[in-house]
Amino acid sequence: AVVSTQSGHYGRGMGIVVLTEHLSEIPFFFFGEYAIKIFGHTRLIASACIVYAFRFLSYSIISKPWLIVPFEIGNGVTLALMWASAASYVCLVTPQKHQVGMQSGVL
């Protein structure tokens, strides 16, 4: 919303931001299983929270709307790895008969 209102390029600015967000998620969703095996659920969820905090702090100090675009690459880390870790962790700690209900609550 900041890009569209301050830059005057409503469609183009938001399109670039959304494209950057979604393209950055693809590799993290694809390799999420390997990252979980290497780092573990807790570390990935904690690191995603740290990246969230860094992104939000960065949004508060940037002065030009186009500077949002590089920070949106962090969306792949925060969204994809957080969701993959949370969904996988729910499968580990939930009894077999309740896994579907718990995963639908996470997602």
JSON list of C-alpha atoms in Angstrom, two decimals:
[
{"chain": "A", "resi": 1, "resn": "ALA", "atom": "CA", "xyz": [0.00, 0.00, 0.00]},
{"chain": "A", "resi": 2, "resn": "VAL", "atom": "CA", "xyz": [2.90, 2.35, 0.70]},
{"chain": "A", "resi": 3, "resn": "VAL", "atom": "CA", "xyz": [4.33, 1.82, -2.77]},
{"chain": "A", "resi": 4, "resn": "SER", "atom": "CA", "xyz": [1.02, 2.53, -4.49]},
{"chain": "A", "resi": 5, "resn": "THR", "atom": "CA", "xyz": [0.13, 5.69, -2.59]},
{"chain": "A", "resi": 6, "resn": "GLN", "atom": "CA", "xyz": [3.52, 7.38, -2.48]},
{"chain": "A", "resi": 7, "resn": "SER", "atom": "CA", "xyz": [4.95, 6.55, -5.87]},
{"chain": "A", "resi": 8, "resn": "GLY", "atom": "CA", "xyz": [1.85, 7.19, -7.98]},
{"chain": "A", "resi": 9, "resn": "HIS", "atom": "CA", "xyz": [2.34, 3.89, -9.84]},
{"chain": "A", "resi": 10, "resn": "TYR", "atom": "CA", "xyz": [-0.58, 1.98, -8.40]},
{"chain": "A", "resi": 11, "resn": "GLY", "atom": "CA", "xyz": [-0.46, -1.15, -10.52]},
{"chain": "A", "resi": 12, "resn": "ARG", "atom": "CA", "xyz": [3.21, -1.34, -11.38]},
{"chain": "A", "resi": 13, "resn": "GLY", "atom": "CA", "xyz": [4.62, -0.76, -7.89]},
{"chain": "A", "resi": 14, "resn": "MET", "atom": "CA", "xyz": [2.32, -3.20, -6.15]},
{"chain": "A", "resi": 15, "resn": "GLY", "atom": "CA", "xyz": [2.83, -5.71, -8.95]},
{"chain": "A", "resi": 16, "resn": "ILE", "atom": "CA", "xyz": [6.59, -5.64, -8.49]},
{"chain": "A", "resi": 17, "resn": "VAL", "atom": "CA", "xyz": [6.28, -6.00, -4.72]},
{"chain": "A", "resi": 18, "resn": "VAL", "atom": "CA", "xyz": [3.87, -8.94, -4.97]},
{"chain": "A", "resi": 19, "resn": "LEU", "atom": "CA", "xyz": [5.96, -10.60, -7.70]},
{"chain": "A", "resi": 20, "resn": "THR", "atom": "CA", "xyz": [9.08, -10.31, -5.55]},
{"chain": "A", "resi": 21, "resn": "GLU", "atom": "CA", "xyz": [7.25, -11.77, -2.55]},
{"chain": "A", "resi": 22, "resn": "HIS", "atom": "CA", "xyz": [5.94, -14.79, -4.41]},
{"chain": "A", "resi": 23, "resn": "LEU", "atom": "CA", "xyz": [9.09, -15.53, -6.37]},
{"chain": "A", "resi": 24, "resn": "SER", "atom": "CA", "xyz": [11.10, -15.51, -3.15]},
{"chain": "A", "resi": 25, "resn": "GLU", "atom": "CA", "xyz": [8.75, -18.08, -1.59]},
{"chain": "A", "resi": 26, "resn": "ILE", "atom": "CA", "xyz": [9.15, -20.74, -4.29]},
{"chain": "A", "resi": 27, "resn": "PRO", "atom": "CA", "xyz": [12.63, -22.01, -3.39]},
{"chain": "A", "resi": 28, "resn": "PHE", "atom": "CA", "xyz": [11.88, -21.97, 0.33]},
{"chain": "A", "resi": 29, "resn": "PHE", "atom": "CA", "xyz": [8.69, -23.99, -0.10]},
{"chain": "A", "resi": 30, "resn": "PHE", "atom": "CA", "xyz": [10.53, -26.38, -2.42]},
{"chain": "A", "resi": 31, "resn": "PHE", "atom": "CA", "xyz": [13.53, -26.91, -0.13]},
{"chain": "A", "resi": 32, "resn": "GLY", "atom": "CA", "xyz": [11.61, -26.53, 3.14]},
{"chain": "A", "resi": 33, "resn": "GLU", "atom": "CA", "xyz": [11.75, -30.25, 3.91]},
{"chain": "A", "resi": 34, "resn": "TYR", "atom": "CA", "xyz": [15.55, -30.28, 3.60]},
{"chain": "A", "resi": 35, "resn": "ALA", "atom": "CA", "xyz": [15.86, -27.17, 5.77]},
{"chain": "A", "resi": 36, "resn": "ILE", "atom": "CA", "xyz": [13.72, -28.82, 8.45]},
{"chain": "A", "resi": 37, "resn": "LYS", "atom": "CA", "xyz": [15.95, -31.90, 8.42]},
{"chain": "A", "resi": 38, "resn": "ILE", "atom": "CA", "xyz": [19.10, -29.79, 8.71]},
{"chain": "A", "resi": 39, "resn": "PHE", "atom": "CA", "xyz": [18.05, -27.05, 11.15]},
{"chain": "A", "resi": 40, "resn": "GLY", "atom": "CA", "xyz": [14.98, -28.44, 12.90]},
{"chain": "A", "resi": 41, "resn": "HIS", "atom": "CA", "xyz": [11.52, -27.03, 13.46]},
{"chain": "A", "resi": 42, "resn": "THR", "atom": "CA", "xyz": [12.31, -24.82, 16.41]},
{"chain": "A", "resi": 43, "resn": "ARG", "atom": "CA", "xyz": [15.27, -23.08, 14.80]},
{"chain": "A", "resi": 44, "resn": "LEU", "atom": "CA", "xyz": [13.39, -22.39, 11.59]},
{"chain": "A", "resi": 45, "resn": "ILE", "atom": "CA", "xyz": [10.38, -20.96, 13.38]},
{"chain": "A", "resi": 46, "resn": "ALA", "atom": "CA", "xyz": [12.62, -18.82, 15.60]},
{"chain": "A", "resi": 47, "resn": "SER", "atom": "CA", "xyz": [14.65, -17.58, 12.63]},
{"chain": "A", "resi": 48, "resn": "ALA", "atom": "CA", "xyz": [11.45, -16.74, 10.75]},
{"chain": "A", "resi": 49, "resn": "CYS", "atom": "CA", "xyz": [10.31, -14.64, 13.71]},
{"chain": "A", "resi": 50, "resn": "ILE", "atom": "CA", "xyz": [13.66, -12.82, 13.73]},
{"chain": "A", "resi": 51, "resn": "VAL", "atom": "CA", "xyz": [13.41, -12.11, 10.00]},
{"chain": "A", "resi": 52, "resn": "TYR", "atom": "CA", "xyz": [9.84, -10.86, 10.52]},
{"chain": "A", "resi": 53, "resn": "ALA", "atom": "CA", "xyz": [11.08, -8.45, 13.17]},
{"chain": "A", "resi": 54, "resn": "PHE", "atom": "CA", "xyz": [13.90, -7.25, 10.90]},
{"chain": "A", "resi": 55, "resn": "ARG", "atom": "CA", "xyz": [11.49, -6.74, 7.99]},
{"chain": "A", "resi": 56, "resn": "PHE", "atom": "CA", "xyz": [9.01, -4.76, 10.06]},
{"chain": "A", "resi": 57, "resn": "LEU", "atom": "CA", "xyz": [11.75, -2.64, 11.61]},
{"chain": "A", "resi": 58, "resn": "SER", "atom": "CA", "xyz": [13.13, -1.98, 8.13]},
{"chain": "A", "resi": 59, "resn": "TYR", "atom": "CA", "xyz": [9.70, -0.88, 6.89]},
{"chain": "A", "resi": 60, "resn": "SER", "atom": "CA", "xyz": [9.55, 1.71, 9.65]},
{"chain": "A", "resi": 61, "resn": "ILE", "atom": "CA", "xyz": [12.88, 3.33, 8.77]},
{"chain": "A", "resi": 62, "resn": "ILE", "atom": "CA", "xyz": [12.95, 3.33, 4.96]},
{"chain": "A", "resi": 63, "resn": "SER", "atom": "CA", "xyz": [12.33, 6.64, 3.25]},
{"chain": "A", "resi": 64, "resn": "LYS", "atom": "CA", "xyz": [11.56, 5.67, -0.35]},
{"chain": "A", "resi": 65, "resn": "PRO", "atom": "CA", "xyz": [8.76, 3.27, -1.27]},
{"chain": "A", "resi": 66, "resn": "TRP", "atom": "CA", "xyz": [10.88, 1.33, -3.76]},
{"chain": "A", "resi": 67, "resn": "LEU", "atom": "CA", "xyz": [13.20, 0.25, -0.96]},
{"chain": "A", "resi": 68, "resn": "ILE", "atom": "CA", "xyz": [10.46, -2.15, 0.14]},
{"chain": "A", "resi": 69, "resn": "VAL", "atom": "CA", "xyz": [11.20, -4.47, -2.80]},
{"chain": "A", "resi": 70, "resn": "PRO", "atom": "CA", "xyz": [14.54, -5.89, -1.52]},
{"chain": "A", "resi": 71, "resn": "PHE", "atom": "CA", "xyz": [13.02, -6.54, 1.91]},
{"chain": "A", "resi": 72, "resn": "GLU", "atom": "CA", "xyz": [10.24, -8.57, 0.35]},
{"chain": "A", "resi": 73, "resn": "ILE", "atom": "CA", "xyz": [12.77, -11.29, -0.45]},
{"chain": "A", "resi": 74, "resn": "GLY", "atom": "CA", "xyz": [12.62, -12.02, 3.28]},
{"chain": "A", "resi": 75, "resn": "ASN", "atom": "CA", "xyz": [9.00, -13.00, 2.78]},
{"chain": "A", "resi": 76, "resn": "GLY", "atom": "CA", "xyz": [10.18, -16.34, 1.41]},
{"chain": "A", "resi": 77, "resn": "VAL", "atom": "CA", "xyz": [12.02, -17.06, 4.63]},
{"chain": "A", "resi": 78, "resn": "THR", "atom": "CA", "xyz": [9.28, -15.86, 6.91]},
{"chain": "A", "resi": 79, "resn": "LEU", "atom": "CA", "xyz": [6.21, -17.24, 5.22]},
{"chain": "A", "resi": 80, "resn": "ALA", "atom": "CA", "xyz": [7.40, -20.41, 3.50]},
{"chain": "A", "resi": 81, "resn": "LEU", "atom": "CA", "xyz": [9.72, -21.74, 6.18]},
{"chain": "A", "resi": 82, "resn": "MET", "atom": "CA", "xyz": [7.39, -20.78, 9.02]},
{"chain": "A", "resi": 83, "resn": "TRP", "atom": "CA", "xyz": [4.41, -22.56, 7.45]},
{"chain": "A", "resi": 84, "resn": "ALA", "atom": "CA", "xyz": [6.40, -25.61, 6.36]},
{"chain": "A", "resi": 85, "resn": "SER", "atom": "CA", "xyz": [7.94, -25.93, 9.82]},
{"chain": "A", "resi": 86, "resn": "ALA", "atom": "CA", "xyz": [4.66, -25.39, 11.64]},
{"chain": "A", "resi": 87, "resn": "ALA", "atom": "CA", "xyz": [2.74, -27.90, 9.50]},
{"chain": "A", "resi": 88, "resn": "SER", "atom": "CA", "xyz": [5.48, -30.49, 9.84]},
{"chain": "A", "resi": 89, "resn": "TYR", "atom": "CA", "xyz": [5.79, -29.94, 13.59]},
{"chain": "A", "resi": 90, "resn": "VAL", "atom": "CA", "xyz": [2.04, -30.40, 14.05]},
{"chain": "A", "resi": 91, "resn": "CYS", "atom": "CA", "xyz": [2.35, -33.82, 12.40]},
{"chain": "A", "resi": 92, "resn": "LEU", "atom": "CA", "xyz": [5.05, -34.80, 14.88]},
{"chain": "A", "resi": 93, "resn": "VAL", "atom": "CA", "xyz": [3.27, -33.80, 18.08]},
{"chain": "A", "resi": 94, "resn": "THR", "atom": "CA", "xyz": [-0.35, -34.65, 17.20]},
{"chain": "A", "resi": 95, "resn": "PRO", "atom": "CA", "xyz": [-1.83, -38.16, 17.39]},
{"chain": "A", "resi": 96, "resn": "GLN", "atom": "CA", "xyz": [-2.57, -39.72, 14.00]},
{"chain": "A", "resi": 97, "resn": "LYS", "atom": "CA", "xyz": [-6.35, -39.40, 14.23]},
{"chain": "A", "resi": 98, "resn": "HIS", "atom": "CA", "xyz": [-6.21, -35.65, 14.96]},
{"chain": "A", "resi": 99, "resn": "GLN", "atom": "CA", "xyz": [-3.55, -34.58, 12.43]},
{"chain": "A", "resi": 100, "resn": "VAL", "atom": "CA", "xyz": [-5.95, -33.42, 9.72]},
{"chain": "A", "resi": 101, "resn": "GLY", "atom": "CA", "xyz": [-7.85, -31.16, 12.11]},
{"chain": "A", "resi": 102, "resn": "MET", "atom": "CA", "xyz": [-4.67, -29.72, 13.59]},
{"chain": "A", "resi": 103, "resn": "GLN", "atom": "CA", "xyz": [-3.09, -29.06, 10.21]},
{"chain": "A", "resi": 104, "resn": "SER", "atom": "CA", "xyz": [-6.20, -27.28, 9.01]},
{"chain": "A", "resi": 105, "resn": "GLY", "atom": "CA", "xyz": [-5.96, -25.10, 12.11]},
{"chain": "A", "resi": 106, "resn": "VAL", "atom": "CA", "xyz": [-2.33, -24.21, 11.32]},
{"chain": "A", "resi": 107, "resn": "LEU", "atom": "CA", "xyz": [-2.91, -23.51, 7.65]}
]
